[in-house]
Amino acid sequence: MNTKRLLFAIIAGFIVVFGTDYLIHGIWLMPDYEATKSLWRPDNEMQSHFSWMLSAQLLCAVTFVIIWAKGFAGRNLGTGAVFGLLMGLFQNVWAIVNYVVLPMPAELAVKWFFSGLAQAVLLGIVTSLVYRPEPSGP
């Protein structure tokens, strides 16, 4: 395993997850969250848990990149996109489950699901571009 590239890919992955989460949840979905605010923690309480969010985003990036490095590294950009799509499908099942168990609009669950897929595909592409395995011997 190429440790230097692994660390770069984890950092790049964290930036992708953090940045896209901000765009998705902090900007695009904010009107949806305002309309359903009775379901969520108050803003000040969410802010007090922000370190947990950063930890979850880092864990997501670390896990994603390590799985890529262990089983898919060295393949092409298309493989990175497909890997991201499959990981996104696996990860975003929670959106469907939350729709079943929470009194939330279906539109929000659909937005969560598809934005999460797009985020994971982007993460797969970035990971495939940044992480390269150790060069083989002569």
CSV table of N, CA and C in Angstrom, one decimal:
chain,number,residue,atom,x,y,z
A,1,MET,N,0.9,-1.2,0.0
A,1,MET,CA,0.0,0.0,0.0
A,1,MET,C,0.9,1.2,0.0
A,2,ASN,N,0.5,2.2,-0.8
A,2,ASN,CA,1.3,3.4,-0.9
A,2,ASN,C,0.8,4.4,0.2
A,3,THR,N,1.5,4.5,1.3
A,3,THR,CA,1.0,5.2,2.5
A,3,THR,C,0.9,6.7,2.2
A,4,LYS,N,1.9,7.3,1.5
A,4,LYS,CA,1.8,8.7,1.2
A,4,LYS,C,0.6,9.0,0.4
A,5,ARG,N,0.4,8.3,-0.7
A,5,ARG,CA,-0.8,8.5,-1.5
A,5,ARG,C,-2.1,8.2,-0.8
A,6,LEU,N,-2.1,7.2,0.1
A,6,LEU,CA,-3.2,6.9,0.9
A,6,LEU,C,-3.6,8.1,1.8
A,7,LEU,N,-2.6,8.7,2.4
A,7,LEU,CA,-2.9,9.9,3.3
A,7,LEU,C,-3.4,11.1,2.4
A,8,PHE,N,-2.8,11.3,1.3
A,8,PHE,CA,-3.3,12.3,0.4
A,8,PHE,C,-4.8,12.1,-0.1
A,9,ALA,N,-5.0,10.8,-0.4
A,9,ALA,CA,-6.4,10.5,-0.8
A,9,ALA,C,-7.4,10.6,0.3
A,10,ILE,N,-7.0,10.3,1.5
A,10,ILE,CA,-7.9,10.5,2.6
A,10,ILE,C,-8.2,12.0,2.9
A,11,ILE,N,-7.2,12.8,2.8
A,11,ILE,CA,-7.3,14.2,2.9
A,11,ILE,C,-8.2,14.8,1.8
A,12,ALA,N,-8.0,14.4,0.6
A,12,ALA,CA,-8.8,14.8,-0.5
A,12,ALA,C,-10.2,14.3,-0.4
A,13,GLY,N,-10.4,13.1,0.1
A,13,GLY,CA,-11.7,12.5,0.3
A,13,GLY,C,-12.5,13.3,1.4
A,14,PHE,N,-11.8,13.6,2.4
A,14,PHE,CA,-12.4,14.4,3.5
A,14,PHE,C,-12.9,15.8,3.0
A,15,ILE,N,-12.0,16.4,2.2
A,15,ILE,CA,-12.4,17.7,1.6
A,15,ILE,C,-13.6,17.6,0.7
A,16,VAL,N,-13.7,16.5,-0.1
A,16,VAL,CA,-14.8,16.3,-0.9
A,16,VAL,C,-16.1,16.1,-0.1
A,17,VAL,N,-16.0,15.2,0.9
A,17,VAL,CA,-17.2,14.9,1.8
A,17,VAL,C,-17.6,16.2,2.5
A,18,PHE,N,-16.7,16.9,3.1
A,18,PHE,CA,-17.0,18.1,3.9
A,18,PHE,C,-17.6,19.1,3.0
A,19,GLY,N,-17.0,19.4,1.8
A,19,GLY,CA,-17.4,20.4,0.9
A,19,GLY,C,-18.8,20.1,0.3
A,20,THR,N,-19.0,18.9,-0.1
A,20,THR,CA,-20.3,18.5,-0.7
A,20,THR,C,-21.4,18.4,0.3
A,21,ASP,N,-21.0,18.0,1.5
A,21,ASP,CA,-22.0,18.0,2.6
A,21,ASP,C,-22.5,19.4,2.9
A,22,TYR,N,-21.6,20.4,2.9
A,22,TYR,CA,-21.9,21.8,3.1
A,22,TYR,C,-22.9,22.3,2.0
A,23,LEU,N,-22.5,22.0,0.7
A,23,LEU,CA,-23.3,22.4,-0.4
A,23,LEU,C,-24.7,21.8,-0.4
A,24,ILE,N,-24.7,20.5,-0.1
A,24,ILE,CA,-26.0,19.8,-0.1
A,24,ILE,C,-26.9,20.2,1.0
A,25,HIS,N,-26.3,20.0,2.3
A,25,HIS,CA,-27.1,20.2,3.5
A,25,HIS,C,-27.2,21.7,4.0
A,26,GLY,N,-26.1,22.4,3.8
A,26,GLY,CA,-26.0,23.7,4.3
A,26,GLY,C,-26.6,24.8,3.4
A,27,ILE,N,-26.7,24.4,2.1
A,27,ILE,CA,-27.3,25.4,1.2
A,27,ILE,C,-28.5,24.8,0.5
A,28,TRP,N,-28.3,23.8,-0.3
A,28,TRP,CA,-29.4,23.3,-1.2
A,28,TRP,C,-30.6,22.8,-0.4
A,29,LEU,N,-30.4,22.0,0.7
A,29,LEU,CA,-31.5,21.4,1.4
A,29,LEU,C,-32.0,22.3,2.6
A,30,MET,N,-31.4,23.4,2.8
A,30,MET,CA,-31.8,24.3,4.0
A,30,MET,C,-33.3,24.6,4.0
A,31,PRO,N,-33.9,25.0,2.8
A,31,PRO,CA,-35.3,25.2,2.9
A,31,PRO,C,-36.1,24.0,3.3
A,32,ASP,N,-35.7,22.8,2.9
A,32,ASP,CA,-36.4,21.6,3.3
A,32,ASP,C,-36.2,21.3,4.8
A,33,TYR,N,-35.1,21.6,5.3
A,33,TYR,CA,-34.9,21.4,6.8
A,33,TYR,C,-35.7,22.5,7.6
A,34,GLU,N,-35.8,23.7,7.0
A,34,GLU,CA,-36.6,24.7,7.7
A,34,GLU,C,-38.0,24.3,7.7
A,35,ALA,N,-38.5,23.7,6.6
A,35,ALA,CA,-39.9,23.3,6.6
A,35,ALA,C,-40.2,22.1,7.5
A,36,THR,N,-39.2,21.4,7.9
A,36,THR,CA,-39.4,20.2,8.7
A,36,THR,C,-38.6,20.3,10.0
A,37,LYS,N,-38.4,21.5,10.5
A,37,LYS,CA,-37.6,21.8,11.6
A,37,LYS,C,-38.0,21.1,12.9
A,38,SER,N,-39.2,20.7,13.0
A,38,SER,CA,-39.7,19.9,14.2
A,38,SER,C,-39.0,18.6,14.3
A,39,LEU,N,-38.5,18.1,13.2
A,39,LEU,CA,-37.8,16.7,13.2
A,39,LEU,C,-36.4,16.8,13.7
A,40,TRP,N,-35.7,18.0,13.7
A,40,TRP,CA,-34.3,18.1,13.9
A,40,TRP,C,-34.0,18.8,15.2
A,41,ARG,N,-32.7,18.6,15.6
A,41,ARG,CA,-32.2,19.3,16.8
A,41,ARG,C,-32.2,20.8,16.5
A,42,PRO,N,-32.3,21.6,17.5
A,42,PRO,CA,-32.2,23.0,17.3
A,42,PRO,C,-30.7,23.3,16.8
A,43,ASP,N,-30.6,24.4,16.1
A,43,ASP,CA,-29.3,24.8,15.5
A,43,ASP,C,-28.1,24.8,16.5
A,44,ASN,N,-28.4,25.4,17.7
A,44,ASN,CA,-27.3,25.5,18.7
A,44,ASN,C,-26.9,24.1,19.2
A,45,GLU,N,-27.9,23.2,19.3
A,45,GLU,CA,-27.6,21.9,19.7
A,45,GLU,C,-26.8,21.1,18.7
A,46,MET,N,-27.2,21.3,17.4
A,46,MET,CA,-26.4,20.7,16.3
A,46,MET,C,-25.0,21.2,16.3
A,47,GLN,N,-24.8,22.5,16.5
A,47,GLN,CA,-23.5,23.1,16.5
A,47,GLN,C,-22.6,22.5,17.6
A,48,SER,N,-23.3,22.2,18.7
A,48,SER,CA,-22.5,21.6,19.9
A,48,SER,C,-22.1,20.2,19.6
A,49,HIS,N,-22.6,19.6,18.5
A,49,HIS,CA,-22.3,18.2,18.1
A,49,HIS,C,-21.5,18.2,16.8
A,50,PHE,N,-21.0,19.4,16.4
A,50,PHE,CA,-20.3,19.5,15.1
A,50,PHE,C,-19.0,18.6,15.1
A,51,SER,N,-18.3,18.4,16.2
A,51,SER,CA,-17.1,17.5,16.1
A,51,SER,C,-17.5,16.1,15.8
A,52,TRP,N,-18.7,15.7,16.2
A,52,TRP,CA,-19.2,14.3,15.8
A,52,TRP,C,-19.4,14.3,14.3
A,53,MET,N,-19.9,15.3,13.7
A,53,MET,CA,-20.1,15.4,12.2
A,53,MET,C,-18.7,15.3,11.5
A,54,LEU,N,-17.8,16.1,12.0
A,54,LEU,CA,-16.4,16.0,11.4
A,54,LEU,C,-15.8,14.6,11.5
A,55,SER,N,-16.0,14.0,12.6
A,55,SER,CA,-15.5,12.7,12.8
A,55,SER,C,-16.2,11.7,11.9
A,56,ALA,N,-17.5,11.8,11.7
A,56,ALA,CA,-18.2,10.9,10.8
A,56,ALA,C,-17.7,11.1,9.3
A,57,GLN,N,-17.5,12.4,8.9
A,57,GLN,CA,-17.0,12.6,7.6
A,57,GLN,C,-15.6,12.1,7.4
A,58,LEU,N,-14.8,12.2,8.4
A,58,LEU,CA,-13.4,11.7,8.3
A,58,LEU,C,-13.5,10.2,8.2
A,59,LEU,N,-14.3,9.5,9.0
A,59,LEU,CA,-14.4,8.1,9.0
A,59,LEU,C,-14.9,7.6,7.7
A,60,CYS,N,-15.9,8.3,7.1
A,60,CYS,CA,-16.4,8.0,5.7
A,60,CYS,C,-15.2,8.0,4.7
A,61,ALA,N,-14.4,9.1,4.7
A,61,ALA,CA,-13.3,9.2,3.8
A,61,ALA,C,-12.3,8.1,4.0
A,62,VAL,N,-11.9,7.9,5.2
A,62,VAL,CA,-10.9,6.9,5.6
A,62,VAL,C,-11.3,5.5,5.1
A,63,THR,N,-12.6,5.1,5.4
A,63,THR,CA,-13.1,3.8,5.1
A,63,THR,C,-13.2,3.7,3.5
A,64,PHE,N,-13.7,4.6,2.9
A,64,PHE,CA,-13.9,4.6,1.4
A,64,PHE,C,-12.5,4.4,0.7
A,65,VAL,N,-11.5,5.2,1.1
A,65,VAL,CA,-10.2,5.2,0.5
A,65,VAL,C,-9.5,3.9,0.8
A,66,ILE,N,-9.6,3.4,2.0
A,66,ILE,CA,-8.9,2.1,2.3
A,66,ILE,C,-9.5,1.0,1.5
A,67,ILE,N,-10.8,0.9,1.4
A,67,ILE,CA,-11.4,-0.1,0.6
A,67,ILE,C,-11.0,0.0,-0.8
A,68,TRP,N,-10.9,1.2,-1.4
A,68,TRP,CA,-10.4,1.4,-2.7
A,68,TRP,C,-9.0,0.9,-2.8
A,69,ALA,N,-8.1,1.3,-1.9
A,69,ALA,CA,-6.7,0.9,-1.9
A,69,ALA,C,-6.5,-0.6,-1.8
A,70,LYS,N,-7.3,-1.2,-1.0
A,70,LYS,CA,-7.1,-2.7,-0.8
A,70,LYS,C,-7.6,-3.5,-2.0
A,71,GLY,N,-8.6,-3.0,-2.7
A,71,GLY,CA,-9.2,-3.9,-3.7
A,71,GLY,C,-9.4,-3.4,-5.1
A,72,PHE,N,-9.2,-2.1,-5.3
A,72,PHE,CA,-9.5,-1.5,-6.6
A,72,PHE,C,-8.4,-0.6,-7.2
A,73,ALA,N,-7.4,-0.3,-6.4
A,73,ALA,CA,-6.4,0.7,-6.8
A,73,ALA,C,-5.7,0.2,-8.1
A,74,GLY,N,-5.3,1.2,-8.9
A,74,GLY,CA,-4.6,0.9,-10.1
A,74,GLY,C,-5.5,0.8,-11.3
A,75,ARG,N,-6.8,0.9,-11.1
A,75,ARG,CA,-7.7,0.7,-12.2
A,75,ARG,C,-8.1,2.1,-12.7
A,76,ASN,N,-8.9,2.2,-13.7
A,76,ASN,CA,-9.1,3.5,-14.3
A,76,ASN,C,-10.2,4.4,-13.6
A,77,LEU,N,-10.4,5.6,-14.2
A,77,LEU,CA,-11.3,6.6,-13.7
A,77,LEU,C,-12.8,6.0,-13.7
A,78,GLY,N,-13.1,5.3,-14.7
A,78,GLY,CA,-14.5,4.7,-14.8
A,78,GLY,C,-14.7,3.7,-13.7
A,79,THR,N,-13.7,3.0,-13.3
A,79,THR,CA,-13.8,2.1,-12.2
A,79,THR,C,-14.1,2.8,-10.9
A,80,GLY,N,-13.4,4.0,-10.8
A,80,GLY,CA,-13.6,4.8,-9.6
A,80,GLY,C,-15.0,5.3,-9.5
A,81,ALA,N,-15.6,5.7,-10.6
A,81,ALA,CA,-17.0,6.2,-10.7
A,81,ALA,C,-17.9,5.1,-10.3
A,82,VAL,N,-17.7,3.9,-10.9
A,82,VAL,CA,-18.6,2.7,-10.6
A,82,VAL,C,-18.4,2.3,-9.1
A,83,PHE,N,-17.2,2.3,-8.6
A,83,PHE,CA,-17.0,2.0,-7.2
A,83,PHE,C,-17.7,3.0,-6.3
A,84,GLY,N,-17.6,4.3,-6.7
A,84,GLY,CA,-18.4,5.3,-5.9
A,84,GLY,C,-19.9,5.1,-6.0
A,85,LEU,N,-20.4,4.8,-7.1
A,85,LEU,CA,-21.8,4.5,-7.3
A,85,LEU,C,-22.3,3.4,-6.4
A,86,LEU,N,-21.5,2.3,-6.4
A,86,LEU,CA,-21.9,1.1,-5.6
A,86,LEU,C,-21.7,1.4,-4.1
A,87,MET,N,-20.7,2.1,-3.7
A,87,MET,CA,-20.6,2.5,-2.3
A,87,MET,C,-21.7,3.5,-1.9
A,88,GLY,N,-22.1,4.4,-2.8
A,88,GLY,CA,-23.2,5.3,-2.6
A,88,GLY,C,-24.5,4.6,-2.4
A,89,LEU,N,-24.7,3.6,-3.2
A,89,LEU,CA,-26.0,2.8,-3.0
A,89,LEU,C,-26.0,2.1,-1.7
A,90,PHE,N,-24.8,1.5,-1.3
A,90,PHE,CA,-24.7,0.9,0.0
A,90,PHE,C,-24.9,1.9,1.1
A,91,GLN,N,-24.3,3.0,1.0
A,91,GLN,CA,-24.3,4.0,2.1
A,91,GLN,C,-25.7,4.7,2.2
A,92,ASN,N,-26.3,5.0,1.1
A,92,ASN,CA,-27.5,5.8,1.2
A,92,ASN,C,-28.8,5.1,1.4
A,93,VAL,N,-28.8,3.9,1.7
A,93,VAL,CA,-30.0,3.1,2.1
A,93,VAL,C,-30.6,3.8,3.3
A,94,TRP,N,-29.8,4.5,4.1
A,94,TRP,CA,-30.3,5.2,5.3
A,94,TRP,C,-31.4,6.2,4.9
A,95,ALA,N,-31.3,6.8,3.7
A,95,ALA,CA,-32.3,7.8,3.3
A,95,ALA,C,-33.7,7.2,3.2
A,96,ILE,N,-33.7,6.0,2.6
A,96,ILE,CA,-35.0,5.2,2.5
A,96,ILE,C,-35.5,4.8,3.9
A,97,VAL,N,-34.6,4.3,4.7
A,97,VAL,CA,-35.0,3.9,6.0
A,97,VAL,C,-35.6,5.1,6.8
A,98,ASN,N,-34.9,6.2,6.7
A,98,ASN,CA,-35.4,7.4,7.5
A,98,ASN,C,-36.7,7.8,7.0
A,99,TYR,N,-37.0,7.7,5.7
A,99,TYR,CA,-38.3,8.0,5.2
A,99,TYR,C,-39.4,7.1,5.8
A,100,VAL,N,-39.0,5.9,6.0
A,100,VAL,CA,-40.0,4.9,6.6
A,100,VAL,C,-40.3,5.2,8.0
A,101,VAL,N,-39.2,5.6,8.8
A,101,VAL,CA,-39.4,5.7,10.3
A,101,VAL,C,-39.6,7.1,10.7
A,102,LEU,N,-39.3,8.1,9.9
A,102,LEU,CA,-39.6,9.5,10.3
A,102,LEU,C,-40.7,10.1,9.6
A,103,PRO,N,-41.5,11.0,10.2
A,103,PRO,CA,-42.5,11.7,9.4
A,103,PRO,C,-42.0,12.8,8.6
A,104,MET,N,-41.3,12.5,7.5
A,104,MET,CA,-40.7,13.4,6.7
A,104,MET,C,-41.2,13.3,5.2
A,105,PRO,N,-41.1,14.4,4.5
A,105,PRO,CA,-41.5,14.3,3.1
A,105,PRO,C,-40.7,13.4,2.2
A,106,ALA,N,-41.3,12.7,1.3
A,106,ALA,CA,-40.6,11.8,0.4
A,106,ALA,C,-39.6,12.6,-0.4
A,107,GLU,N,-39.9,13.8,-0.8
A,107,GLU,CA,-39.0,14.6,-1.6
A,107,GLU,C,-37.7,14.8,-0.9
A,108,LEU,N,-37.7,15.0,0.4
A,108,LEU,CA,-36.4,15.1,1.1
A,108,LEU,C,-35.6,13.8,1.1
A,109,ALA,N,-36.2,12.7,1.3
A,109,ALA,CA,-35.6,11.4,1.2
A,109,ALA,C,-35.0,11.2,-0.2
A,110,VAL,N,-35.7,11.5,-1.2
A,110,VAL,CA,-35.2,11.4,-2.6
A,110,VAL,C,-34.0,12.3,-2.8
A,111,LYS,N,-34.1,13.5,-2.3
A,111,LYS,CA,-32.9,14.4,-2.5
A,111,LYS,C,-31.7,13.9,-1.7
A,112,TRP,N,-31.9,13.4,-0.5
A,112,TRP,CA,-30.8,12.8,0.2
A,112,TRP,C,-30.2,11.6,-0.6
A,113,PHE,N,-31.0,10.8,-1.0
A,113,PHE,CA,-30.5,9.6,-1.7
A,113,PHE,C,-29.7,9.9,-3.0
A,114,PHE,N,-30.3,10.7,-3.8
A,114,PHE,CA,-29.6,11.0,-5.1
A,114,PHE,C,-28.4,12.0,-4.9
A,115,SER,N,-28.5,12.9,-4.0
A,115,SER,CA,-27.3,13.7,-3.7
A,115,SER,C,-26.2,12.9,-3.1
A,116,GLY,N,-26.6,11.9,-2.3
A,116,GLY,CA,-25.6,11.1,-1.7
A,116,GLY,C,-24.9,10.2,-2.7
A,117,LEU,N,-25.7,9.7,-3.7
A,117,LEU,CA,-25.1,9.0,-4.8
A,117,LEU,C,-24.1,9.8,-5.6
A,118,ALA,N,-24.5,11.1,-5.9
A,118,ALA,CA,-23.6,12.0,-6.7
A,118,ALA,C,-22.3,12.2,-5.9
A,119,GLN,N,-22.5,12.4,-4.6
A,119,GLN,CA,-21.3,12.7,-3.7
A,119,GLN,C,-20.4,11.5,-3.7
A,120,ALA,N,-20.9,10.3,-3.6
A,120,ALA,CA,-20.1,9.1,-3.6
A,120,ALA,C,-19.4,8.9,-5.0
A,121,VAL,N,-20.1,9.1,-6.1
A,121,VAL,CA,-19.4,9.0,-7.4
A,121,VAL,C,-18.3,10.0,-7.5
A,122,LEU,N,-18.5,11.2,-7.0
A,122,LEU,CA,-17.4,12.2,-7.0
A,122,LEU,C,-16.3,11.8,-6.2
A,123,LEU,N,-16.6,11.2,-5.0
A,123,LEU,CA,-15.5,10.7,-4.1
A,123,LEU,C,-14.8,9.6,-4.8
A,124,GLY,N,-15.4,8.7,-5.5
A,124,GLY,CA,-14.8,7.6,-6.2
A,124,GLY,C,-13.8,8.1,-7.3
A,125,ILE,N,-14.3,9.1,-8.0
A,125,ILE,CA,-13.4,9.7,-9.1
A,125,ILE,C,-12.2,10.4,-8.5
A,126,VAL,N,-12.4,11.2,-7.4
A,126,VAL,CA,-11.3,11.8,-6.8
A,126,VAL,C,-10.3,10.8,-6.2
A,127,THR,N,-10.8,9.8,-5.5
A,127,THR,CA,-10.0,8.8,-4.9
A,127,THR,C,-9.2,8.0,-6.0
A,128,SER,N,-9.8,7.7,-7.1
A,128,SER,CA,-9.1,7.0,-8.2
A,128,SER,C,-8.0,7.9,-8.8
A,129,LEU,N,-8.2,9.2,-8.8
A,129,LEU,CA,-7.2,10.1,-9.4
A,129,LEU,C,-6.0,10.3,-8.4
A,130,VAL,N,-6.3,10.3,-7.1
A,130,VAL,CA,-5.3,10.6,-6.1
A,130,VAL,C,-4.5,9.4,-5.7
A,131,TYR,N,-5.2,8.3,-5.4
A,131,TYR,CA,-4.5,7.1,-4.9
A,131,TYR,C,-4.0,6.2,-6.0
A,132,ARG,N,-2.7,6.0,-5.9
A,132,ARG,CA,-2.0,5.0,-6.8
A,132,ARG,C,-1.3,4.0,-6.0
A,133,PRO,N,-1.3,2.8,-6.3
A,133,PRO,CA,-0.5,1.8,-5.6
A,133,PRO,C,1.0,2.0,-5.7
A,134,GLU,N,1.7,1.4,-4.9
A,134,GLU,CA,3.2,1.4,-5.0
A,134,GLU,C,3.6,0.8,-6.3
A,135,PRO,N,4.6,1.5,-6.9
A,135,PRO,CA,5.1,0.9,-8.2
A,135,PRO,C,5.6,-0.5,-8.0
A,136,SER,N,5.4,-1.4,-9.0
A,136,SER,CA,5.9,-2.7,-8.9
A,136,SER,C,7.4,-2.7,-9.2
A,137,GLY,N,8.0,-3.7,-8.7
A,137,GLY,CA,9.5,-3.9,-8.9
A,137,GLY,C,9.8,-4.1,-10.3
A,138,PRO,N,11.1,-4.2,-10.6
A,138,PRO,CA,11.5,-4.4,-12.0
A,138,PRO,C,11.1,-5.7,-12.6
